[in-house]
Amino acid sequence: MDGKSVPVPYAITYDPSLIDPRFTYIVAARITAADGQLLFISDTFIPVITRDSPTQDVEIVVVPVGGQGTSTGGAAAVSGTLTYLQRIALPPGAVANVQIQDISRADAPAEVMGEQDIPMDGKSVPVAFAVPYDPSKIQDNHRYSLRATIRDAAGQLLFTTDTATPVITGDNPTSDIKLILVQVRS
């Protein structure tokens, strides 16, 4: 950014021969500090190119990391996208919740190290997340994992992760993580 303020113009080049009209293509954005720390991220993906979507003058809004979750100082974040495979819309008032959990102790409940709530009204998956956490509370010999859920306005569970997704320690990632949630049968 080198001192630039938003809005910042951008252009993304692509090879039209690689575009399949049956697919949906999206744009998303993030702003990181020079040291790689995530500062801002787009919280919605914007369709482009196919299915009557635009190819120019596409505005991408980015939000500060940790703006909606439990604040842990915002010093670091685990980021990525969450999605589900069913082709169904979520009911009004649905909310996704993504947590970083310390799962080191098998004999105790997981400790939540960071959390983000994402209102899903009008959003389609995949949806970006950036869960803030305090690096000073991370222990190298502990195991951390992501857990995600989507609940309706009444709090009923609709989707959840069903596998552990290791993060942070042990050479595990902190960015570009793809969570696939599974539908909960009622």
mmCIF file with all atom_site columns, C-alpha atoms in Angstrom:
data_model
loop_
_atom_site.group_PDB
_atom_site.id
_atom_site.type_symbol
_atom_site.label_atom_id
_atom_site.label_alt_id
_atom_site.label_comp_id
_atom_site.label_asym_id
_atom_site.label_entity_id
_atom_site.label_seq_id
_atom_site.pdbx_PDB_ins_code
_atom_site.Cartn_x
_atom_site.Cartn_y
_atom_site.Cartn_z
_atom_site.occupancy
_atom_site.B_iso_or_equiv
_atom_site.pdbx_formal_charge
_atom_site.auth_seq_id
_atom_site.auth_comp_id
_atom_site.auth_asym_id
_atom_site.auth_atom_id
_atom_site.pdbx_PDB_model_num
ATOM 1   C CA . MET A 1 1   ? 0.000   0.000   0.000   1.00 0.00 ? 1   MET A CA 1
ATOM 2   C CA . ASP A 1 2   ? 3.003   2.325   0.555   1.00 0.00 ? 2   ASP A CA 1
ATOM 3   C CA . GLY A 1 3   ? 1.010   5.103   2.217   1.00 0.00 ? 3   GLY A CA 1
ATOM 4   C CA . LYS A 1 4   ? -2.021  4.793   -0.059  1.00 0.00 ? 4   LYS A CA 1
ATOM 5   C CA . SER A 1 5   ? -5.477  5.136   1.419   1.00 0.00 ? 5   SER A CA 1
ATOM 6   C CA . VAL A 1 6   ? -8.567  3.300   0.288   1.00 0.00 ? 6   VAL A CA 1
ATOM 7   C CA . PRO A 1 7   ? -10.168 2.970   -2.144  1.00 0.00 ? 7   PRO A CA 1
ATOM 8   C CA . VAL A 1 8   ? -7.262  1.508   -4.101  1.00 0.00 ? 8   VAL A CA 1
ATOM 9   C CA . PRO A 1 9   ? -7.725  0.642   -7.774  1.00 0.00 ? 9   PRO A CA 1
ATOM 10  C CA . TYR A 1 10  ? -6.761  -2.890  -8.813  1.00 0.00 ? 10  TYR A CA 1
ATOM 11  C CA . ALA A 1 11  ? -6.668  -5.026  -11.932 1.00 0.00 ? 11  ALA A CA 1
ATOM 12  C CA . ILE A 1 12  ? -6.375  -8.800  -12.089 1.00 0.00 ? 12  ILE A CA 1
ATOM 13  C CA . THR A 1 13  ? -5.311  -10.346 -15.371 1.00 0.00 ? 13  THR A CA 1
ATOM 14  C CA . TYR A 1 14  ? -6.589  -13.763 -16.427 1.00 0.00 ? 14  TYR A CA 1
ATOM 15  C CA . ASP A 1 15  ? -6.566  -15.966 -19.477 1.00 0.00 ? 15  ASP A CA 1
ATOM 16  C CA . PRO A 1 16  ? -10.129 -16.024 -20.948 1.00 0.00 ? 16  PRO A CA 1
ATOM 17  C CA . SER A 1 17  ? -9.431  -19.419 -22.544 1.00 0.00 ? 17  SER A CA 1
ATOM 18  C CA . LEU A 1 18  ? -9.194  -20.919 -19.035 1.00 0.00 ? 18  LEU A CA 1
ATOM 19  C CA . ILE A 1 19  ? -12.647 -19.680 -18.009 1.00 0.00 ? 19  ILE A CA 1
ATOM 20  C CA . ASP A 1 20  ? -15.388 -22.312 -17.949 1.00 0.00 ? 20  ASP A CA 1
ATOM 21  C CA . PRO A 1 21  ? -18.842 -20.655 -18.231 1.00 0.00 ? 21  PRO A CA 1
ATOM 22  C CA . ARG A 1 22  ? -20.320 -23.404 -16.017 1.00 0.00 ? 22  ARG A CA 1
ATOM 23  C CA . PHE A 1 23  ? -18.156 -22.327 -13.068 1.00 0.00 ? 23  PHE A CA 1
ATOM 24  C CA . THR A 1 24  ? -18.490 -19.441 -10.663 1.00 0.00 ? 24  THR A CA 1
ATOM 25  C CA . TYR A 1 25  ? -15.444 -17.240 -10.156 1.00 0.00 ? 25  TYR A CA 1
ATOM 26  C CA . ILE A 1 26  ? -15.021 -14.878 -7.237  1.00 0.00 ? 26  ILE A CA 1
ATOM 27  C CA . VAL A 1 27  ? -12.711 -12.135 -6.002  1.00 0.00 ? 27  VAL A CA 1
ATOM 28  C CA . ALA A 1 28  ? -11.627 -11.583 -2.431  1.00 0.00 ? 28  ALA A CA 1
ATOM 29  C CA . ALA A 1 29  ? -8.997  -9.356  -0.851  1.00 0.00 ? 29  ALA A CA 1
ATOM 30  C CA . ARG A 1 30  ? -6.793  -9.059  2.200   1.00 0.00 ? 30  ARG A CA 1
ATOM 31  C CA . ILE A 1 31  ? -4.370  -6.452  3.503   1.00 0.00 ? 31  ILE A CA 1
ATOM 32  C CA . THR A 1 32  ? -1.378  -7.649  5.513   1.00 0.00 ? 32  THR A CA 1
ATOM 33  C CA . ALA A 1 33  ? 1.409   -5.847  7.343   1.00 0.00 ? 33  ALA A CA 1
ATOM 34  C CA . ALA A 1 34  ? 4.986   -6.130  6.070   1.00 0.00 ? 34  ALA A CA 1
ATOM 35  C CA . ASP A 1 35  ? 5.573   -8.974  8.555   1.00 0.00 ? 35  ASP A CA 1
ATOM 36  C CA . GLY A 1 36  ? 2.630   -10.936 7.127   1.00 0.00 ? 36  GLY A CA 1
ATOM 37  C CA . GLN A 1 37  ? 0.176   -10.154 9.935   1.00 0.00 ? 37  GLN A CA 1
ATOM 38  C CA . LEU A 1 38  ? -3.374  -10.054 8.587   1.00 0.00 ? 38  LEU A CA 1
ATOM 39  C CA . LEU A 1 39  ? -4.919  -6.599  9.105   1.00 0.00 ? 39  LEU A CA 1
ATOM 40  C CA . PHE A 1 40  ? -8.016  -6.518  6.861   1.00 0.00 ? 40  PHE A CA 1
ATOM 41  C CA . ILE A 1 41  ? -9.942  -9.160  4.932   1.00 0.00 ? 41  ILE A CA 1
ATOM 42  C CA . SER A 1 42  ? -13.017 -9.213  2.708   1.00 0.00 ? 42  SER A CA 1
ATOM 43  C CA . ASP A 1 43  ? -15.814 -11.058 4.482   1.00 0.00 ? 43  ASP A CA 1
ATOM 44  C CA . THR A 1 44  ? -17.795 -11.901 1.343   1.00 0.00 ? 44  THR A CA 1
ATOM 45  C CA . PHE A 1 45  ? -16.766 -13.327 -1.974  1.00 0.00 ? 45  PHE A CA 1
ATOM 46  C CA . ILE A 1 46  ? -17.928 -11.384 -4.992  1.00 0.00 ? 46  ILE A CA 1
ATOM 47  C CA . PRO A 1 47  ? -18.864 -13.292 -8.176  1.00 0.00 ? 47  PRO A CA 1
ATOM 48  C CA . VAL A 1 48  ? -17.122 -12.117 -11.362 1.00 0.00 ? 48  VAL A CA 1
ATOM 49  C CA . ILE A 1 49  ? -16.791 -13.013 -15.064 1.00 0.00 ? 49  ILE A CA 1
ATOM 50  C CA . THR A 1 50  ? -19.431 -15.762 -15.542 1.00 0.00 ? 50  THR A CA 1
ATOM 51  C CA . ARG A 1 51  ? -23.194 -15.964 -15.008 1.00 0.00 ? 51  ARG A CA 1
ATOM 52  C CA . ASP A 1 52  ? -23.776 -12.289 -15.849 1.00 0.00 ? 52  ASP A CA 1
ATOM 53  C CA . SER A 1 53  ? -21.256 -11.180 -13.205 1.00 0.00 ? 53  SER A CA 1
ATOM 54  C CA . PRO A 1 54  ? -19.144 -8.071  -13.846 1.00 0.00 ? 54  PRO A CA 1
ATOM 55  C CA . THR A 1 55  ? -15.531 -7.903  -15.019 1.00 0.00 ? 55  THR A CA 1
ATOM 56  C CA . GLN A 1 56  ? -14.867 -4.251  -14.202 1.00 0.00 ? 56  GLN A CA 1
ATOM 57  C CA . ASP A 1 57  ? -15.634 -1.676  -11.509 1.00 0.00 ? 57  ASP A CA 1
ATOM 58  C CA . VAL A 1 58  ? -15.940 -4.453  -8.899  1.00 0.00 ? 58  VAL A CA 1
ATOM 59  C CA . GLU A 1 59  ? -15.683 -3.028  -5.389  1.00 0.00 ? 59  GLU A CA 1
ATOM 60  C CA . ILE A 1 60  ? -14.204 -5.270  -2.681  1.00 0.00 ? 60  ILE A CA 1
ATOM 61  C CA . VAL A 1 61  ? -14.853 -4.116  0.877   1.00 0.00 ? 61  VAL A CA 1
ATOM 62  C CA . VAL A 1 62  ? -12.375 -5.266  3.524   1.00 0.00 ? 62  VAL A CA 1
ATOM 63  C CA . VAL A 1 63  ? -13.050 -5.292  7.264   1.00 0.00 ? 63  VAL A CA 1
ATOM 64  C CA . PRO A 1 64  ? -10.540 -5.112  10.128  1.00 0.00 ? 64  PRO A CA 1
ATOM 65  C CA . VAL A 1 65  ? -9.488  -8.493  11.474  1.00 0.00 ? 65  VAL A CA 1
ATOM 66  C CA . GLY A 1 66  ? -11.240 -9.310  14.726  1.00 0.00 ? 66  GLY A CA 1
ATOM 67  C CA . GLY A 1 67  ? -13.918 -6.694  14.210  1.00 0.00 ? 67  GLY A CA 1
ATOM 68  C CA . GLN A 1 68  ? -16.814 -8.986  15.122  1.00 0.00 ? 68  GLN A CA 1
ATOM 69  C CA . GLY A 1 69  ? -15.376 -11.672 17.336  1.00 0.00 ? 69  GLY A CA 1
ATOM 70  C CA . THR A 1 70  ? -14.139 -11.870 20.877  1.00 0.00 ? 70  THR A CA 1
ATOM 71  C CA . SER A 1 71  ? -11.200 -9.513  21.019  1.00 0.00 ? 71  SER A CA 1
ATOM 72  C CA . THR A 1 72  ? -7.900  -11.041 22.031  1.00 0.00 ? 72  THR A CA 1
ATOM 73  C CA . GLY A 1 73  ? -5.790  -8.050  21.224  1.00 0.00 ? 73  GLY A CA 1
ATOM 74  C CA . GLY A 1 74  ? -5.878  -8.626  17.453  1.00 0.00 ? 74  GLY A CA 1
ATOM 75  C CA . ALA A 1 75  ? -2.153  -9.368  17.412  1.00 0.00 ? 75  ALA A CA 1
ATOM 76  C CA . ALA A 1 76  ? -2.537  -12.399 15.149  1.00 0.00 ? 76  ALA A CA 1
ATOM 77  C CA . ALA A 1 77  ? -5.285  -14.246 13.291  1.00 0.00 ? 77  ALA A CA 1
ATOM 78  C CA . VAL A 1 78  ? -6.115  -17.585 11.722  1.00 0.00 ? 78  VAL A CA 1
ATOM 79  C CA . SER A 1 79  ? -7.853  -16.999 8.401   1.00 0.00 ? 79  SER A CA 1
ATOM 80  C CA . GLY A 1 80  ? -9.448  -18.848 5.535   1.00 0.00 ? 80  GLY A CA 1
ATOM 81  C CA . THR A 1 81  ? -12.870 -19.729 4.180   1.00 0.00 ? 81  THR A CA 1
ATOM 82  C CA . LEU A 1 82  ? -15.778 -21.840 5.331   1.00 0.00 ? 82  LEU A CA 1
ATOM 83  C CA . THR A 1 83  ? -18.239 -23.574 3.068   1.00 0.00 ? 83  THR A CA 1
ATOM 84  C CA . TYR A 1 84  ? -20.651 -26.472 2.826   1.00 0.00 ? 84  TYR A CA 1
ATOM 85  C CA . LEU A 1 85  ? -21.383 -28.714 -0.152  1.00 0.00 ? 85  LEU A CA 1
ATOM 86  C CA . GLN A 1 86  ? -25.194 -28.644 -0.153  1.00 0.00 ? 86  GLN A CA 1
ATOM 87  C CA . ARG A 1 87  ? -26.746 -26.212 -2.615  1.00 0.00 ? 87  ARG A CA 1
ATOM 88  C CA . ILE A 1 88  ? -29.186 -24.656 -0.160  1.00 0.00 ? 88  ILE A CA 1
ATOM 89  C CA . ALA A 1 89  ? -29.680 -21.130 1.117   1.00 0.00 ? 89  ALA A CA 1
ATOM 90  C CA . LEU A 1 90  ? -29.441 -20.391 4.815   1.00 0.00 ? 90  LEU A CA 1
ATOM 91  C CA . PRO A 1 91  ? -32.477 -19.072 6.690   1.00 0.00 ? 91  PRO A CA 1
ATOM 92  C CA . PRO A 1 92  ? -32.603 -15.383 7.688   1.00 0.00 ? 92  PRO A CA 1
ATOM 93  C CA . GLY A 1 93  ? -30.680 -14.685 10.874  1.00 0.00 ? 93  GLY A CA 1
ATOM 94  C CA . ALA A 1 94  ? -28.202 -17.565 10.462  1.00 0.00 ? 94  ALA A CA 1
ATOM 95  C CA . VAL A 1 95  ? -24.796 -16.982 12.064  1.00 0.00 ? 95  VAL A CA 1
ATOM 96  C CA . ALA A 1 96  ? -21.505 -18.787 11.474  1.00 0.00 ? 96  ALA A CA 1
ATOM 97  C CA . ASN A 1 97  ? -19.112 -19.140 14.401  1.00 0.00 ? 97  ASN A CA 1
ATOM 98  C CA . VAL A 1 98  ? -15.436 -20.051 14.002  1.00 0.00 ? 98  VAL A CA 1
ATOM 99  C CA . GLN A 1 99  ? -13.277 -20.847 17.043  1.00 0.00 ? 99  GLN A CA 1
ATOM 100 C CA . ILE A 1 100 ? -9.625  -21.583 17.641  1.00 0.00 ? 100 ILE A CA 1
ATOM 101 C CA . GLN A 1 101 ? -9.603  -24.272 20.320  1.00 0.00 ? 101 GLN A CA 1
ATOM 102 C CA . ASP A 1 102 ? -6.793  -25.655 22.476  1.00 0.00 ? 102 ASP A CA 1
ATOM 103 C CA . ILE A 1 103 ? -7.399  -29.411 22.209  1.00 0.00 ? 103 ILE A CA 1
ATOM 104 C CA . SER A 1 104 ? -4.264  -30.503 24.064  1.00 0.00 ? 104 SER A CA 1
ATOM 105 C CA . ARG A 1 105 ? -6.006  -32.141 27.011  1.00 0.00 ? 105 ARG A CA 1
ATOM 106 C CA . ALA A 1 106 ? -8.098  -35.205 26.227  1.00 0.00 ? 106 ALA A CA 1
ATOM 107 C CA . ASP A 1 107 ? -9.600  -35.177 29.722  1.00 0.00 ? 107 ASP A CA 1
ATOM 108 C CA . ALA A 1 108 ? -10.878 -31.591 29.630  1.00 0.00 ? 108 ALA A CA 1
ATOM 109 C CA . PRO A 1 109 ? -13.143 -29.470 27.412  1.00 0.00 ? 109 PRO A CA 1
ATOM 110 C CA . ALA A 1 110 ? -11.375 -27.534 24.660  1.00 0.00 ? 110 ALA A CA 1
ATOM 111 C CA . GLU A 1 111 ? -10.351 -24.007 25.641  1.00 0.00 ? 111 GLU A CA 1
ATOM 112 C CA . VAL A 1 112 ? -11.425 -21.278 23.209  1.00 0.00 ? 112 VAL A CA 1
ATOM 113 C CA . MET A 1 113 ? -8.385  -19.169 22.246  1.00 0.00 ? 113 MET A CA 1
ATOM 114 C CA . GLY A 1 114 ? -10.184 -16.920 19.738  1.00 0.00 ? 114 GLY A CA 1
ATOM 115 C CA . GLU A 1 115 ? -13.603 -16.640 18.149  1.00 0.00 ? 115 GLU A CA 1
ATOM 116 C CA . GLN A 1 116 ? -15.437 -14.860 15.338  1.00 0.00 ? 116 GLN A CA 1
ATOM 117 C CA . ASP A 1 117 ? -19.184 -14.627 14.657  1.00 0.00 ? 117 ASP A CA 1
ATOM 118 C CA . ILE A 1 118 ? -20.175 -13.979 11.047  1.00 0.00 ? 118 ILE A CA 1
ATOM 119 C CA . PRO A 1 119 ? -23.797 -12.966 10.287  1.00 0.00 ? 119 PRO A CA 1
ATOM 120 C CA . MET A 1 120 ? -24.743 -14.947 7.180   1.00 0.00 ? 120 MET A CA 1
ATOM 121 C CA . ASP A 1 121 ? -27.727 -12.835 6.063   1.00 0.00 ? 121 ASP A CA 1
ATOM 122 C CA . GLY A 1 122 ? -27.596 -12.724 2.284   1.00 0.00 ? 122 GLY A CA 1
ATOM 123 C CA . LYS A 1 123 ? -24.119 -14.265 2.057   1.00 0.00 ? 123 LYS A CA 1
ATOM 124 C CA . SER A 1 124 ? -23.400 -17.345 0.029   1.00 0.00 ? 124 SER A CA 1
ATOM 125 C CA . VAL A 1 125 ? -20.573 -19.738 0.731   1.00 0.00 ? 125 VAL A CA 1
ATOM 126 C CA . PRO A 1 126 ? -17.637 -19.738 0.659   1.00 0.00 ? 126 PRO A CA 1
ATOM 127 C CA . VAL A 1 127 ? -17.323 -17.025 3.325   1.00 0.00 ? 127 VAL A CA 1
ATOM 128 C CA . ALA A 1 128 ? -14.044 -15.598 4.585   1.00 0.00 ? 128 ALA A CA 1
ATOM 129 C CA . PHE A 1 129 ? -13.091 -15.705 8.266   1.00 0.00 ? 129 PHE A CA 1
ATOM 130 C CA . ALA A 1 130 ? -10.232 -14.260 10.291  1.00 0.00 ? 130 ALA A CA 1
ATOM 131 C CA . VAL A 1 131 ? -10.224 -15.370 13.928  1.00 0.00 ? 131 VAL A CA 1
ATOM 132 C CA . PRO A 1 132 ? -8.013  -13.210 16.157  1.00 0.00 ? 132 PRO A CA 1
ATOM 133 C CA . TYR A 1 133 ? -5.907  -14.723 18.922  1.00 0.00 ? 133 TYR A CA 1
ATOM 134 C CA . ASP A 1 134 ? -3.265  -13.604 21.389  1.00 0.00 ? 134 ASP A CA 1
ATOM 135 C CA . PRO A 1 135 ? 0.105   -15.166 20.423  1.00 0.00 ? 135 PRO A CA 1
ATOM 136 C CA . SER A 1 136 ? 1.393   -14.729 23.978  1.00 0.00 ? 136 SER A CA 1
ATOM 137 C CA . LYS A 1 137 ? -1.163  -17.348 25.113  1.00 0.00 ? 137 LYS A CA 1
ATOM 138 C CA . ILE A 1 138 ? -0.010  -19.956 22.581  1.00 0.00 ? 138 ILE A CA 1
ATOM 139 C CA . GLN A 1 139 ? 2.197   -22.747 23.910  1.00 0.00 ? 139 GLN A CA 1
ATOM 140 C CA . ASP A 1 140 ? 4.437   -24.590 21.447  1.00 0.00 ? 140 ASP A CA 1
ATOM 141 C CA . ASN A 1 141 ? 3.718   -27.974 23.037  1.00 0.00 ? 141 ASN A CA 1
ATOM 142 C CA . HIS A 1 142 ? -0.086  -27.560 22.770  1.00 0.00 ? 142 HIS A CA 1
ATOM 143 C CA . ARG A 1 143 ? -2.365  -28.559 19.895  1.00 0.00 ? 143 ARG A CA 1
ATOM 144 C CA . TYR A 1 144 ? -4.822  -26.047 18.423  1.00 0.00 ? 144 TYR A CA 1
ATOM 145 C CA . SER A 1 145 ? -7.691  -26.729 16.047  1.00 0.00 ? 145 SER A CA 1
ATOM 146 C CA . LEU A 1 146 ? -10.473 -24.846 14.265  1.00 0.00 ? 146 LEU A CA 1
ATOM 147 C CA . ARG A 1 147 ? -14.140 -25.583 14.889  1.00 0.00 ? 147 ARG A CA 1
ATOM 148 C CA . ALA A 1 148 ? -16.933 -23.955 12.896  1.00 0.00 ? 148 ALA A CA 1
ATOM 149 C CA . THR A 1 149 ? -20.712 -24.037 13.124  1.00 0.00 ? 149 THR A CA 1
ATOM 150 C CA . ILE A 1 150 ? -23.662 -22.352 11.456  1.00 0.00 ? 150 ILE A CA 1
ATOM 151 C CA . ARG A 1 151 ? -26.815 -21.899 13.547  1.00 0.00 ? 151 ARG A CA 1
ATOM 152 C CA . ASP A 1 152 ? -30.207 -20.470 12.662  1.00 0.00 ? 152 ASP A CA 1
ATOM 153 C CA . ALA A 1 153 ? -31.678 -17.397 14.411  1.00 0.00 ? 153 ALA A CA 1
ATOM 154 C CA . ALA A 1 154 ? -33.121 -19.626 17.182  1.00 0.00 ? 154 ALA A CA 1
ATOM 155 C CA . GLY A 1 155 ? -29.711 -21.180 17.854  1.00 0.00 ? 155 GLY A CA 1
ATOM 156 C CA . GLN A 1 156 ? -30.454 -24.552 16.221  1.00 0.00 ? 156 GLN A CA 1
ATOM 157 C CA . LEU A 1 157 ? -27.338 -26.154 14.749  1.00 0.00 ? 157 LEU A CA 1
ATOM 158 C CA . LEU A 1 158 ? -27.507 -26.405 10.934  1.00 0.00 ? 158 LEU A CA 1
ATOM 159 C CA . PHE A 1 159 ? -23.894 -27.143 9.925   1.00 0.00 ? 159 PHE A CA 1
ATOM 160 C CA . THR A 1 160 ? -20.712 -28.084 11.778  1.00 0.00 ? 160 THR A CA 1
ATOM 161 C CA . THR A 1 161 ? -17.166 -29.225 11.139  1.00 0.00 ? 161 THR A CA 1
ATOM 162 C CA . ASP A 1 162 ? -16.730 -32.950 11.704  1.00 0.00 ? 162 ASP A CA 1
ATOM 163 C CA . THR A 1 163 ? -12.948 -33.209 11.516  1.00 0.00 ? 163 THR A CA 1
ATOM 164 C CA . ALA A 1 164 ? -10.115 -31.529 13.393  1.00 0.00 ? 164 ALA A CA 1
ATOM 165 C CA . THR A 1 165 ? -8.255  -28.843 11.452  1.00 0.00 ? 165 THR A CA 1
ATOM 166 C CA . PRO A 1 166 ? -4.882  -28.280 13.154  1.00 0.00 ? 166 PRO A CA 1
ATOM 167 C CA . VAL A 1 167 ? -3.559  -24.699 13.204  1.00 0.00 ? 167 VAL A CA 1
ATOM 168 C CA . ILE A 1 168 ? -0.745  -22.514 14.591  1.00 0.00 ? 168 ILE A CA 1
ATOM 169 C CA . THR A 1 169 ? 1.727   -24.943 16.240  1.00 0.00 ? 169 THR A CA 1
ATOM 170 C CA . GLY A 1 170 ? 3.651   -27.878 14.807  1.00 0.00 ? 170 GLY A CA 1
ATOM 171 C CA . ASP A 1 171 ? 4.149   -26.276 11.372  1.00 0.00 ? 171 ASP A CA 1
ATOM 172 C CA . ASN A 1 172 ? 0.364   -26.044 10.932  1.00 0.00 ? 172 ASN A CA 1
ATOM 173 C CA . PRO A 1 173 ? -1.044  -23.127 8.904   1.00 0.00 ? 173 PRO A CA 1
ATOM 174 C CA . THR A 1 174 ? -2.585  -19.859 10.064  1.00 0.00 ? 174 THR A CA 1
ATOM 175 C CA . SER A 1 175 ? -3.939  -18.724 6.690   1.00 0.00 ? 175 SER A CA 1
ATOM 176 C CA . ASP A 1 176 ? -5.645  -19.992 3.521   1.00 0.00 ? 176 ASP A CA 1
ATOM 177 C CA . ILE A 1 177 ? -7.487  -22.663 5.523   1.00 0.00 ? 177 ILE A CA 1
ATOM 178 C CA . LYS A 1 178 ? -10.556 -24.217 3.912   1.00 0.00 ? 178 LYS A CA 1
ATOM 179 C CA . LEU A 1 179 ? -13.199 -25.495 6.340   1.00 0.00 ? 179 LEU A CA 1
ATOM 180 C CA . ILE A 1 180 ? -15.941 -27.706 4.911   1.00 0.00 ? 180 ILE A CA 1
ATOM 181 C CA . LEU A 1 181 ? -18.964 -27.972 7.190   1.00 0.00 ? 181 LEU A CA 1
ATOM 182 C CA . VAL A 1 182 ? -21.420 -30.860 7.094   1.00 0.00 ? 182 VAL A CA 1
ATOM 183 C CA . GLN A 1 183 ? -25.175 -30.543 7.423   1.00 0.00 ? 183 GLN A CA 1
ATOM 184 C CA . VAL A 1 184 ? -26.714 -31.624 10.728  1.00 0.00 ? 184 VAL A CA 1
ATOM 185 C CA . ARG A 1 185 ? -29.821 -33.746 10.342  1.00 0.00 ? 185 ARG A CA 1
ATOM 186 C CA . SER A 1 186 ? -32.725 -32.758 12.575  1.00 0.00 ? 186 SER A CA 1
#
